[in-house]
Structure formats: structure tokens, C-alpha cells
PDB file of C-alpha atoms in Angstrom:
ATOM      1  CA  MET A 127     177.162 212.693 233.541  1.00 61.00           C
ATOM      2  CA  HIS A 128     176.711 209.631 231.327  1.00 78.00           C
ATOM      3  CA  LEU A 129     174.433 211.666 229.012  1.00 81.00           C
ATOM      4  CA  GLU A 130     177.134 214.331 228.695  1.00 86.00           C
ATOM      5  CA  SER A 131     179.834 211.834 227.628  1.00 87.00           C
ATOM      6  CA  HIS A 132     177.409 210.166 225.188  1.00 87.00           C
ATOM      7  CA  LYS A 133     176.673 213.556 223.631  1.00 88.00           C
ATOM      8  CA  LYS A 134     180.414 214.306 223.337  1.00 89.00           C
ATOM      9  CA  HIS A 135     181.001 210.889 221.766  1.00 90.00           C
ATOM     10  CA  LYS A 136     178.280 211.592 219.160  1.00 90.00           C
ATOM     11  CA  GLN A 137     179.830 214.993 218.378  1.00 91.00           C
ATOM     12  CA  HIS A 138     183.285 213.445 217.912  1.00 91.00           C
ATOM     13  CA  ALA A 139     181.845 210.666 215.740  1.00 91.00           C
ATOM     14  CA  PHE A 140     180.020 213.216 213.573  1.00 91.00           C
ATOM     15  CA  ASP A 141     183.151 215.384 213.360  1.00 90.00           C
ATOM     16  CA  SER A 142     185.185 212.364 212.284  1.00 91.00           C
ATOM     17  CA  TYR A 143     182.559 211.399 209.705  1.00 91.00           C
ATOM     18  CA  CYS A 144     182.514 214.907 208.208  1.00 90.00           C
ATOM     19  CA  LYS A 145     186.315 215.014 207.964  1.00 91.00           C
ATOM     20  CA  LYS A 146     186.342 211.602 206.274  1.00 92.00           C
ATOM     21  CA  ILE A 147     183.738 212.726 203.717  1.00 92.00           C
ATOM     22  CA  LEU A 148     185.672 215.929 202.948  1.00 92.00           C
ATOM     23  CA  ARG A 149     188.952 214.007 202.638  1.00 93.00           C
ATOM     24  CA  ASN A 150     187.382 211.482 200.245  1.00 92.00           C
ATOM     25  CA  GLU A 151     185.671 214.166 198.175  1.00 92.00           C
ATOM     26  CA  THR A 152     188.933 216.094 197.902  1.00 91.00           C
ATOM     27  CA  ARG A 153     190.687 212.915 196.752  1.00 93.00           C
ATOM     28  CA  ASN A 154     187.949 212.345 194.153  1.00 90.00           C
ATOM     29  CA  ILE A 155     188.316 215.883 192.836  1.00 90.00           C
ATOM     30  CA  TYR A 156     192.080 215.500 192.441  1.00 89.00           C
ATOM     31  CA  LYS A 157     191.619 212.132 190.702  1.00 89.00           C
ATOM     32  CA  GLU A 158     189.120 213.708 188.294  1.00 88.00           C
ATOM     33  CA  ILE A 159     191.502 216.583 187.545  1.00 86.00           C
ATOM     34  CA  GLU A 160     194.314 214.116 186.825  1.00 86.00           C
ATOM     35  CA  ARG A 161     192.009 212.032 184.620  1.00 85.00           C
ATOM     36  CA  LEU A 162     190.993 215.103 182.623  1.00 81.00           C
ATOM     37  CA  LYS A 163     194.633 216.180 182.200  1.00 77.00           C
ATOM     38  CA  LYS A 164     195.226 212.994 180.188  1.00 78.00           C
ATOM     39  CA  TYR A 165     192.604 214.006 177.617  1.00 75.00           C
ATOM     40  CA  GLU A 166     192.595 217.787 177.628  1.00 73.00           C
ATOM     41  CA  VAL A 167     195.282 219.936 176.096  1.00 69.00           C
ATOM     42  CA  SER A 168     195.640 223.634 176.701  1.00 70.00           C
ATOM     43  CA  MET A 169     195.320 225.630 173.498  1.00 68.00           C
ATOM     44  CA  GLU A 170     198.237 227.763 174.704  1.00 71.00           C
ATOM     45  CA  SER A 171     200.537 224.725 174.600  1.00 72.00           C
ATOM     46  CA  LEU A 172     199.789 224.000 170.915  1.00 71.00           C
ATOM     47  CA  SER A 173     202.025 225.269 168.143  1.00 75.00           C
ATOM     48  CA  GLU A 174     200.482 227.357 165.369  1.00 71.00           C
ATOM     49  CA  LYS A 175     200.540 224.327 163.047  1.00 72.00           C
ATOM     50  CA  GLU A 176     198.855 222.030 165.595  1.00 73.00           C
ATOM     51  CA  LEU A 177     196.320 224.731 166.404  1.00 66.00           C
ATOM     52  CA  GLY A 178     195.462 225.006 162.711  1.00 67.00           C
ATOM     53  CA  LYS A 179     194.482 221.313 162.697  1.00 65.00           C
ATOM     54  CA  HIS A 180     191.894 221.828 165.421  1.00 60.00           C
ATOM     55  CA  VAL A 181     190.655 225.380 164.982  1.00 60.00           C
ATOM     56  CA  ARG A 182     188.755 226.815 162.075  1.00 58.00           C
ATOM     57  CA  TYR A 183     188.527 230.542 161.674  1.00 56.00           C
ATOM     58  CA  GLU A 184     185.233 231.743 160.333  1.00 52.00           C
ATOM     59  CA  SER A 185     184.978 234.787 158.158  1.00 53.00           C
ATOM     60  CA  ASN A 186     181.761 235.945 159.818  1.00 51.00           C
ATOM     61  CA  MET A 187     182.136 235.417 163.560  1.00 50.00           C
ATOM     62  CA  SER A 188     179.112 237.572 164.306  1.00 58.00           C
ATOM     63  CA  SER A 189     176.671 235.013 162.913  1.00 78.00           C
ATOM     64  CA  GLU A 190     174.341 233.862 165.660  1.00 83.00           C
ATOM     65  CA  PHE A 191     172.092 230.828 165.612  1.00 85.00           C
ATOM     66  CA  LEU A 192     169.154 230.305 167.932  1.00 86.00           C
ATOM     67  CA  PHE A 193     168.218 226.978 169.463  1.00 86.00           C
ATOM     68  CA  PHE A 194     165.144 226.409 171.586  1.00 85.00           C
ATOM     69  CA  VAL A 195     165.710 224.414 174.776  1.00 84.00           C
ATOM     70  CA  GLU A 196     162.596 223.296 176.619  1.00 81.00           C
ATOM     71  CA  ASN A 197     162.188 224.850 180.103  1.00 77.00           C
ATOM     72  CA  VAL A 198     165.086 227.227 179.354  1.00 79.00           C
ATOM     73  CA  GLY A 199     164.144 229.158 176.247  1.00 82.00           C
ATOM     74  CA  MET A 200     166.294 230.396 173.414  1.00 86.00           C
ATOM     75  CA  VAL A 201     170.018 229.678 173.436  1.00 85.00           C
ATOM     76  CA  ILE A 202     172.369 231.582 171.141  1.00 85.00           C
ATOM     77  CA  VAL A 203     175.245 229.761 169.446  1.00 87.00           C
ATOM     78  CA  THR A 204     177.874 231.832 167.679  1.00 84.00           C
ATOM     79  CA  GLY A 205     179.652 230.223 164.765  1.00 81.00           C
ATOM     80  CA  GLU A 206     178.203 228.612 161.680  1.00 83.00           C
ATOM     81  CA  ILE A 207     180.196 225.366 161.767  1.00 83.00           C
ATOM     82  CA  ILE A 208     179.287 224.402 165.327  1.00 86.00           C
ATOM     83  CA  ALA A 209     175.688 225.556 164.874  1.00 88.00           C
ATOM     84  CA  GLU A 210     175.285 223.444 161.738  1.00 87.00           C
ATOM     85  CA  ALA A 211     176.785 220.436 163.509  1.00 89.00           C
ATOM     86  CA  ILE A 212     174.433 220.895 166.476  1.00 90.00           C
ATOM     87  CA  LYS A 213     171.448 221.166 164.104  1.00 90.00           C
ATOM     88  CA  LEU A 214     172.224 217.666 162.818  1.00 90.00           C
ATOM     89  CA  LEU A 215     171.909 216.162 166.297  1.00 90.00           C
ATOM     90  CA  PRO A 216     168.658 214.756 167.696  1.00 90.00           C
ATOM     91  CA  LYS A 217     166.810 217.176 169.990  1.00 90.00           C
ATOM     92  CA  GLU A 218     167.785 215.336 173.194  1.00 90.00           C
ATOM     93  CA  LYS A 219     171.489 215.447 172.322  1.00 90.00           C
ATOM     94  CA  GLN A 220     171.240 219.087 171.295  1.00 90.00           C
ATOM     95  CA  THR A 221     169.738 219.918 174.670  1.00 91.00           C
ATOM     96  CA  ILE A 222     172.519 218.240 176.651  1.00 91.00           C
ATOM     97  CA  ILE A 223     175.268 219.913 174.602  1.00 90.00           C
ATOM     98  CA  LEU A 224     173.633 223.342 174.749  1.00 89.00           C
ATOM     99  CA  LEU A 225     172.990 223.158 178.488  1.00 89.00           C
ATOM    100  CA  SER A 226     176.481 221.875 179.199  1.00 89.00           C
ATOM    101  CA  TYR A 227     178.720 223.928 176.939  1.00 84.00           C
ATOM    102  CA  ILE A 228     176.728 227.007 176.004  1.00 84.00           C
ATOM    103  CA  LEU A 229     174.966 227.628 179.326  1.00 86.00           C
ATOM    104  CA  GLY A 230     177.726 226.046 181.439  1.00 87.00           C
ATOM    105  CA  MET A 231     175.446 223.802 183.487  1.00 88.00           C
ATOM    106  CA  SER A 232     176.908 220.881 185.436  1.00 91.00           C
ATOM    107  CA  ASP A 233     175.859 217.304 184.722  1.00 90.00           C
ATOM    108  CA  ARG A 234     174.002 217.277 188.035  1.00 92.00           C
ATOM    109  CA  LYS A 235     171.963 220.383 187.112  1.00 91.00           C
ATOM    110  CA  ILE A 236     171.240 219.006 183.646  1.00 90.00           C
ATOM    111  CA  ALA A 237     170.128 215.708 185.168  1.00 90.00           C
ATOM    112  CA  GLU A 238     167.735 217.561 187.464  1.00 90.00           C
ATOM    113  CA  GLU A 239     166.434 219.665 184.574  1.00 88.00           C
ATOM    114  CA  LEU A 240     165.866 216.672 182.270  1.00 88.00           C
ATOM    115  CA  ASN A 241     164.820 214.258 185.020  1.00 90.00           C
ATOM    116  CA  LEU A 242     167.729 211.897 184.289  1.00 90.00           C
ATOM    117  CA  VAL A 243     170.504 210.267 186.289  1.00 92.00           C
ATOM    118  CA  ARG A 244     173.727 212.322 186.382  1.00 91.00           C
ATOM    119  CA  ARG A 245     175.782 209.434 185.000  1.00 93.00           C
ATOM    120  CA  THR A 246     173.370 209.123 182.056  1.00 92.00           C
ATOM    121  CA  VAL A 247     173.874 212.800 181.260  1.00 91.00           C
ATOM    122  CA  SER A 248     177.640 212.368 181.435  1.00 92.00           C
ATOM    123  CA  ARG A 249     177.615 209.359 179.093  1.00 93.00           C
ATOM    124  CA  ARG A 250     175.283 211.013 176.604  1.00 91.00           C
ATOM    125  CA  ARG A 251     177.351 214.214 176.644  1.00 91.00           C
ATOM    126  CA  ASN A 252     180.574 212.313 175.965  1.00 92.00           C
ATOM    127  CA  ARG A 253     179.018 210.260 173.160  1.00 93.00           C
ATOM    128  CA  THR A 254     177.489 213.377 171.636  1.00 91.00           C
ATOM    129  CA  LEU A 255     180.855 215.155 171.714  1.00 90.00           C
ATOM    130  CA  ALA A 256     182.390 212.277 169.757  1.00 91.00           C
ATOM    131  CA  GLU A 257     179.487 212.491 167.305  1.00 91.00           C
ATOM    132  CA  LEU A 258     179.918 216.263 166.980  1.00 89.00           C
ATOM    133  CA  LYS A 259     183.622 215.793 166.309  1.00 88.00           C
ATOM    134  CA  LYS A 260     182.870 213.414 163.431  1.00 88.00           C
ATOM    135  CA  ILE A 261     180.247 215.742 161.996  1.00 85.00           C
ATOM    136  CA  MET A 262     182.603 218.734 162.164  1.00 84.00           C
ATOM    137  CA  GLU A 263     185.498 216.802 160.626  1.00 83.00           C
ATOM    138  CA  GLU A 264     183.260 215.884 157.683  1.00 81.00           C
ATOM    139  CA  TYR A 265     182.015 219.463 157.406  1.00 73.00           C
TER     140      TYR A 265
END
């Protein structure tokens, strides 16, 4: 009988642990969403004038540019301005941007692919975005 109650206790402890993990992860997700809301603006909420400051319309939208990403292959980027800006980046930064924004990979997947720590990928991606912004503003 003692073995039975010990087994039940272990099941309840594990159940409690799992619920705690899920609760904390849910809280983290909501915090991350709130953090991103401070920095991201929906394009739908921008006026035509504000949108014009941030968006450039290209006359030839069908222009495609190919980038080679090791272990992935060729990645197609549409749009001359962004492609030219990406070309100016070092290969490592190009790879992170292409994997993240063109192929839609998460930081965790990119970290696994490049044999890096997820946080390193996140930092490099954010720094590279700032660099891309400067390059595109000058362009």
C-alpha cells in the first residue's frame, strides 16, 4: 500500500510540475507579445503619408536576386533595394537575415543550423536589422 501512495505522490508532483512549466511559459509568451507591441506597428494603422516614409515602391517588383546559404541552398529575394542592402552585409549576417525573414526560421532553428546559441542569433539578427535599416536609408 505504501508503494501505491508513493506512486500517486510522484504522479501528483509531476502533474504539478508540468502545470507550473506551462503557466510560466504562457506568461513568458504574453510578456514577449507585449514587448513586441511596443516596437512593432501594424502597417494597416499607418496613414498614407506615414506609410510613404517607410515603404518604397519599386518599378520592377518581379526582379529576383539569388543568395546562396550554406546547408540550405539558393534563397530568392524579391526587390532590388533589399537585395542590394543584403549584398552589402558580411556572409554570416546575410545568412541569419535570410534564414529568419526569407525562410521564416525561428532563432532556435537558426542556432541549430549554424551551431550557435539561440541568444547569439537573436542579438546578431537585431544588430543586423539596425545595420540594414541604415544601409537602406542611405540607399
